[in-house]
Amino acid sequence: MFARVQTFRIPGFYPFALFAAAALLCSPVKVTGQVAAQDTTFVWDASDPRVGLAPGWHDAGSAIKNLELVGKLPRPEGFVDPEFPGAFPFANTDLAFQGDLVFVGNFNGFQVFDISDPEEPKFRVGVVCPGGQGDVSVYGDLLFTSVEEARGRNDCGIEGVQDTVSAERFRGVRIFDISNIEEPKQVALVQTCRGSHTHTLVTSPNDEENVWIYVSGAAGVRSPSELEGCIREGPEEDPNTARFRIEVIRVPLNAPETAAVVTEPRIFSDPETGEIAGLWRGGNHGEGTQGTAVTDHCHDITVFPELGLAAGACSGNGILLDISDPENPTRIEEVSDPNFAYWHSATFSNDGSKVVFTDEWGGGTAPRCRATDPPTWGADAIFELADGELTLAGYYKLPVPQESTENCVAHNGSLVPVPGRDIKAQAWYQGGLSVFDFTDPANPEEIAFFDRGPLDEAQLMLGGYWSTYWFDGYIYGAEIARGLDIFELVASEHLSENEIAAAKLAQYGEFNTQAQTRVTWPAAVPVARSYLDQMGRNQGIDPVRANAVETVLGQIETGGAEGLETQLVELAEALDGDARAIEQAAEKGDARRLRLLATTLREMAGQ
Amino acid sequence: MKVCSKTGFPDFPKTESLMKKQPLRTGAVACLLFLAMTACATPQASTPPPPPQESAGDRAETLDSPRVLQPGAPGEPSQSVEVSQLANQAHRPHTPADVEFMQGMIPHHAQALDMAALVEERTQNRDIHLLAKRIEISQRDEIELMGRWLAHRGEDVPGEHAHHMMGDHLMPGMLTEADMAELAAGHDSEFDRLFLEHMIRHHEGAIVMVKALFASPGAGQETDMFTFASHVEADQLIEIRRMKEMLDNRR
């Protein structure tokens, strides 16, 4: 989208990330990454307003494009250190949504904000319950949070746990009853060996009585004297190791207090040899490649129950799981990438034909978006998914460099539900929010952004967006240091008014980013016009046909005329015919969107 | 967020932890906090009895009066929180064991740099060069981080060669002067073998130090400390495994 006026040539060899030499050839993992020559050149627009923003906490300089910051609230007292904006124990983390409420996780607990008016968010209740990271998910009256640190306590106390082995320590998943939002109560505590770095809410289309939590534990294994069976030694020393697995918690909805770990699937095992540590063992992939972490845990898992699939971002690998039996997820695919340091999170496209994996190179606390950092490192890798196989198509990284005082790398994001396109709103820590289109996975393109200057002029302080997620018409950002920000998209040459209006028609009601559901849109005029706008951009439709559709849509908008249903159906048939001609290579155009438009017109006609 | 590597750290006092407040009687609104308010009413024996149980309907009208509470364990009542003091208290006060870990790990890491510096002139083997480079980069970053952690807490930051001792004995895994001399005298395949053997032992020593940290009452409680120590353990375990493979390949 930007004029490429400035280039910074990066040599093709990156000595700072090299690990031990000999490539690991023993791994069965399919290595998919390719470092094309052009990938090593970081190109950006020198006039990009994100370059050179003034530092500050609540007074930093900012740059915005094709977005409007409509509402914001700083972190409330109890979730901030007024003396130190980058204090880790008060960092804001992930987001979950329900109705008029947004839940903002924090290393010190969680905050609840009322967003009935997104332009004026209100702090509703703060729950102090430390332990990091405070990842949150919500389901009905239940709220789930992740605890991984050694200071976590059963009673939410802030005094930590002094004893090295203690019945008071809590590391795992807390379950809160939020039926009275003014007074959330813990109803269950499910302890795990490594605690819960993140977790994923899992539902099953075949079971309405239970939900499940997949626990991703990334930290050290605690003592078996504290929790039975917690074996920290690797699989070579002890086949019962608490590493190289996830935990599955079953939560009976009518008795959540009985929630417990039901399985500990060895999802990294080698199906042929049965070896528990069957995937990436850590190390580089040959000269000039990234050193990739060992696959002994998942960092995050995103489930898509309607597809029966989960995408796991599992430290050293990206994997796919068959979750048709939620208690026994089975690995069906694994990929590796010589550009990835740490597989961090995953997002399916709405039709399940793509998966965006993120690489949290540097762990999120390091500056990894500098002009000298390769654009394929610390980036998103976009894979196409067909017949259970992942194929790398392209990379996306924040297209503008950040300062060395800004922690920056690919982080959490969600889909923006524009029909006909794949768009993601993604957090890049102090790199800000970047909204990009990956409909063409080989050529992702930024369409909107917001960025602030560094928290501090001289030193790197932890800050920036942990998560930026779309929910019912707005993009919400959990800023680690600056609080809650709320954005609206603004139309541009990259995104039309109709597309924004159509996205707002997709109402979620309740939303957990790592628990994807298929977004559907009502048969409404903005949806049809979105397809028309998209095909106007790529010359995907005969202009005469487009005019005919627009004429009918205009009539619907102005109150209708006789025989509209018939016209809609006839147009739909004509559009399908156009699509067929394209598919048979007789014509050029956008067959996919022609069919989507035809379906929408039929639905508008009541068919 | 995975690990801590380049974050700044706050200055804060070595204070005692905030004790939990007395239990809140069911339904009582003990701590109605207004956004701009800093004080918080804490129930005391001398305070008047709490108002009768408040209904959810009443609460809906107190939207502008958000509250901060601390839930109890399952089945236990919530507690009020002295919010104005949380900022100090939720930084877990660090312990002597935390400080000892950081002060000890700086020279421990520094010795790995000394070992890595020998590689250039003593072996041609590419894999050893790459390993040394990797160690140099990660450990230098971490030395910087540890120094920042200590400085921000008003603790002494040891020089990289200030002392290699933990009490009156060498820190786990560290090479004696004789070991270093032996390594420095080696060349080619002999050097490679010694380098790998010594570095494995050296890294295993770091793991021992992490275990000792978490085996010290009250240590590893700070978020920064917990993430850093977890990171050191994870990172060095991977390198140990790789080095053992490299060593096996040479046998």
Tab-separated table of C-alpha atoms in Angstrom, chain A residues 13 15-24 26 76-82 84 86-90 107-108 114 122-130 133 148-151 154-164 169 171 176 180 182-189 197 218-220 232-233 236 243 281-284 287 290-294 297 299 342 344 360 362-368 407 411 429 459-462 466 480, chain B residues 1-12 17-20 24-28 33-39 56 59-60 62-79 81 83-92 95 126-128 130-131 133-135 137-138 141 148 152 207 210-211 213-224 226-227 230 233-235 237-239 241-243 245-246 249:
chain	number	residue	atom	x	y	z
A	13	PHE	CA	23.146	-14.095	7.216
A	15	PRO	CA	24.765	-14.455	13.116
A	16	PHE	CA	22.971	-13.228	16.232
A	17	ALA	CA	20.423	-15.961	16.208
A	18	LEU	CA	22.479	-18.908	15.243
A	19	PHE	CA	22.413	-21.906	17.392
A	20	ALA	CA	24.476	-25.033	17.350
A	21	ALA	CA	25.564	-25.881	13.891
A	22	ALA	CA	24.512	-29.156	12.446
A	23	ALA	CA	20.920	-29.054	11.322
A	24	LEU	CA	18.610	-31.414	13.088
A	26	CYS	CA	16.473	-36.570	12.652
A	76	PRO	CA	-7.658	1.349	37.215
A	77	GLU	CA	-6.030	1.590	40.592
A	78	GLY	CA	-4.989	-1.833	41.819
A	79	PHE	CA	-3.835	-2.869	38.338
A	80	VAL	CA	-1.092	-0.350	37.822
A	81	ASP	CA	2.048	0.824	39.578
A	82	PRO	CA	1.811	4.612	39.416
A	84	PHE	CA	6.437	2.415	36.993
A	86	GLY	CA	6.205	-1.161	32.737
A	87	ALA	CA	5.794	-3.112	35.991
A	88	PHE	CA	5.443	-6.762	34.968
A	89	PRO	CA	3.214	-7.773	37.917
A	90	PHE	CA	0.535	-5.347	36.672
A	107	PHE	CA	-0.884	-10.350	35.930
A	108	ASN	CA	-2.594	-9.138	39.112
A	114	ASP	CA	-18.901	-1.993	30.744
A	122	LYS	CA	-16.778	2.283	32.335
A	123	PHE	CA	-14.750	0.366	34.899
A	124	ARG	CA	-17.171	-2.027	36.521
A	125	VAL	CA	-15.255	-4.283	38.882
A	126	GLY	CA	-11.669	-5.249	39.563
A	127	VAL	CA	-10.685	-8.675	40.823
A	128	VAL	CA	-7.307	-8.928	42.518
A	129	CYS	CA	-6.026	-12.469	42.149
A	130	PRO	CA	-2.365	-12.517	41.151
A	133	GLN	CA	-0.497	-14.255	32.990
A	148	GLU	CA	1.509	-19.915	36.083
A	149	GLU	CA	3.718	-18.177	38.621
A	150	ALA	CA	5.011	-19.581	41.900
A	151	ARG	CA	3.362	-16.699	43.804
A	154	ASN	CA	-5.633	-20.624	46.203
A	155	ASP	CA	-7.148	-17.682	48.043
A	156	CYS	CA	-6.092	-14.990	45.555
A	157	GLY	CA	-3.811	-13.523	48.213
A	158	ILE	CA	-1.097	-11.168	47.123
A	159	GLU	CA	1.423	-12.246	49.723
A	160	GLY	CA	2.819	-15.038	47.590
A	161	VAL	CA	3.803	-18.461	48.897
A	162	GLN	CA	6.894	-18.605	51.031
A	163	ASP	CA	7.241	-22.373	51.324
A	164	THR	CA	8.821	-24.176	48.406
A	169	ARG	CA	0.129	-22.458	46.097
A	171	ARG	CA	-0.791	-22.839	39.474
A	176	PHE	CA	-14.991	-18.087	38.615
A	180	ASN	CA	-23.164	-11.723	39.982
A	182	GLU	CA	-20.241	-7.349	41.053
A	183	GLU	CA	-18.806	-10.188	43.060
A	184	PRO	CA	-17.055	-12.896	41.073
A	185	LYS	CA	-16.432	-15.991	43.193
A	186	GLN	CA	-14.009	-18.813	42.658
A	187	VAL	CA	-15.868	-22.081	42.238
A	188	ALA	CA	-13.026	-24.375	41.257
A	189	LEU	CA	-9.257	-24.493	41.143
A	197	HIS	CA	0.487	-19.979	30.621
A	218	ALA	CA	5.091	-23.253	29.504
A	219	ALA	CA	6.867	-22.667	32.824
A	220	GLY	CA	8.915	-25.016	34.965
A	232	ARG	CA	10.251	-32.442	35.559
A	233	GLU	CA	12.774	-34.817	34.053
A	236	GLU	CA	14.583	-40.043	28.352
A	243	ARG	CA	6.429	-31.957	29.848
A	281	ARG	CA	13.923	-30.937	19.630
A	282	GLY	CA	15.249	-27.394	19.629
A	283	GLY	CA	18.026	-25.791	17.651
A	284	ASN	CA	18.560	-24.234	14.270
A	287	GLU	CA	23.282	-22.081	8.567
A	290	GLN	CA	16.590	-19.127	13.256
A	291	GLY	CA	17.091	-21.192	16.402
A	292	THR	CA	13.702	-22.706	17.205
A	293	ALA	CA	12.560	-23.688	20.694
A	294	VAL	CA	11.877	-27.298	21.646
A	297	HIS	CA	4.506	-27.563	25.249
A	299	HIS	CA	2.042	-21.813	23.870
A	342	TYR	CA	8.807	-19.653	19.001
A	344	HIS	CA	3.074	-18.584	19.695
A	360	GLU	CA	7.048	-14.554	19.279
A	362	GLY	CA	12.397	-12.651	21.711
A	363	GLY	CA	9.498	-13.599	23.976
A	364	GLY	CA	7.573	-10.355	23.726
A	365	THR	CA	9.867	-8.399	25.999
A	366	ALA	CA	12.522	-7.691	23.367
A	367	PRO	CA	12.633	-5.242	20.459
A	368	ARG	CA	12.267	-7.394	17.370
A	407	ASN	CA	9.265	-4.434	22.785
A	411	HIS	CA	1.266	-11.108	19.035
A	429	TYR	CA	3.140	-4.878	21.558
A	459	GLN	CA	15.104	2.290	28.368
A	460	LEU	CA	12.912	-0.484	27.148
A	461	MET	CA	9.876	-0.733	29.409
A	462	LEU	CA	7.324	-3.472	28.902
A	466	TRP	CA	-1.017	-7.663	24.242
A	480	ILE	CA	-0.091	-3.553	28.812
B	1	MET	CA	4.452	-13.295	26.535
B	2	LYS	CA	7.001	-15.942	27.162
B	3	VAL	CA	10.180	-14.818	28.748
B	4	CYS	CA	11.831	-11.786	30.147
B	5	SER	CA	14.895	-10.538	28.467
B	6	LYS	CA	15.104	-6.816	28.028
B	7	THR	CA	12.524	-5.260	30.241
B	8	GLY	CA	13.338	-2.469	32.616
B	9	PHE	CA	12.647	-3.034	36.248
B	10	PRO	CA	11.111	-0.785	38.810
B	11	ASP	CA	12.609	0.727	41.877
B	12	PHE	CA	10.700	-0.364	44.872
B	17	SER	CA	3.835	-8.049	52.053
B	18	LEU	CA	0.379	-6.688	52.434
B	19	MET	CA	-1.634	-8.917	54.672
B	20	LYS	CA	-5.034	-9.930	53.619
B	24	LEU	CA	-15.936	-9.446	54.159
B	25	ARG	CA	-19.285	-10.530	55.482
B	26	THR	CA	-21.493	-11.936	52.806
B	27	GLY	CA	-22.957	-9.374	50.500
B	28	ALA	CA	-21.502	-6.427	52.321
B	33	LEU	CA	-14.200	2.566	45.272
B	34	PHE	CA	-14.720	5.591	43.207
B	35	LEU	CA	-12.499	6.023	40.229
B	36	ALA	CA	-10.680	9.019	41.577
B	37	MET	CA	-10.643	7.787	45.119
B	38	THR	CA	-7.509	6.570	46.786
B	39	ALA	CA	-8.707	5.654	50.238
B	56	ALA	CA	-28.037	-7.026	42.110
B	59	ARG	CA	-25.727	-2.592	42.205
B	60	ALA	CA	-26.706	-1.873	38.648
B	62	THR	CA	-23.691	1.880	41.188
B	63	LEU	CA	-22.062	1.586	37.806
B	64	ASP	CA	-19.980	4.653	38.495
B	65	SER	CA	-18.796	3.203	41.778
B	66	PRO	CA	-16.646	0.307	40.695
B	67	ARG	CA	-15.183	-1.895	43.314
B	68	VAL	CA	-12.006	-3.858	43.634
B	69	LEU	CA	-12.243	-7.099	45.524
B	70	GLN	CA	-10.214	-10.145	46.258
B	71	PRO	CA	-12.145	-13.406	45.996
B	72	GLY	CA	-11.413	-16.145	48.489
B	73	ALA	CA	-10.701	-19.773	47.753
B	74	PRO	CA	-13.773	-21.678	46.537
B	75	GLY	CA	-16.440	-21.485	49.220
B	76	GLU	CA	-14.709	-18.641	51.018
B	77	PRO	CA	-15.945	-15.056	51.098
B	78	SER	CA	-14.394	-12.184	49.214
B	79	GLN	CA	-12.145	-9.672	50.892
B	81	VAL	CA	-8.443	-4.701	49.112
B	83	VAL	CA	-6.011	-0.656	46.538
B	84	SER	CA	-3.859	2.345	47.206
B	85	GLN	CA	-1.171	0.073	48.645
B	86	LEU	CA	-1.297	-2.625	46.016
B	87	ALA	CA	1.288	-1.000	43.815
B	88	ASN	CA	4.005	-1.502	46.386
B	89	GLN	CA	2.813	-4.810	47.653
B	90	ALA	CA	2.205	-6.783	44.532
B	91	HIS	CA	5.844	-6.563	43.642
B	92	ARG	CA	6.810	-9.568	45.675
B	95	THR	CA	14.759	-12.404	48.964
B	126	ARG	CA	31.793	-24.420	12.032
B	127	ASP	CA	29.341	-25.958	14.489
B	128	ILE	CA	31.476	-24.977	17.455
B	130	LEU	CA	28.039	-21.142	15.711
B	131	LEU	CA	27.423	-22.559	19.170
B	133	LYS	CA	28.234	-17.193	18.855
B	134	ARG	CA	24.830	-18.219	20.079
B	135	ILE	CA	26.016	-18.506	23.672
B	137	ILE	CA	24.648	-13.325	22.245
B	138	SER	CA	22.121	-14.836	24.628
B	141	ASP	CA	21.719	-10.020	26.800
B	148	ARG	CA	19.386	-3.961	35.508
B	152	HIS	CA	16.834	-1.200	40.180
B	207	ILE	CA	20.192	-25.564	36.024
B	210	VAL	CA	17.706	-22.458	39.154
B	211	LYS	CA	16.674	-25.502	41.159
B	213	LEU	CA	16.562	-20.806	43.711
B	214	PHE	CA	13.147	-22.418	43.634
B	215	ALA	CA	14.127	-24.583	46.594
B	216	SER	CA	14.687	-21.447	48.709
B	217	PRO	CA	11.639	-20.393	50.724
B	218	GLY	CA	10.142	-17.183	49.352
B	219	ALA	CA	12.428	-17.031	46.329
B	220	GLY	CA	11.311	-16.826	42.717
B	221	GLN	CA	8.099	-15.088	43.716
B	222	GLU	CA	8.532	-11.898	41.752
B	223	THR	CA	7.083	-11.994	38.259
B	224	ASP	CA	10.376	-10.813	36.786
B	226	PHE	CA	10.050	-16.214	37.981
B	227	THR	CA	10.053	-15.578	34.241
B	230	SER	CA	12.196	-20.228	34.020
B	233	GLU	CA	16.245	-23.260	32.694
B	234	ALA	CA	14.360	-23.825	29.432
B	235	ASP	CA	17.035	-22.244	27.277
B	237	LEU	CA	18.234	-27.406	28.789
B	238	ILE	CA	17.893	-27.107	25.015
B	239	GLU	CA	21.553	-26.174	24.620
B	241	ARG	CA	20.759	-31.475	24.733
B	242	ARG	CA	22.237	-30.088	21.521
B	243	MET	CA	25.757	-30.137	22.907
B	245	GLU	CA	24.377	-34.618	20.452
B	246	MET	CA	27.375	-32.745	19.087
B	249	ASN	CA	28.642	-37.202	16.878
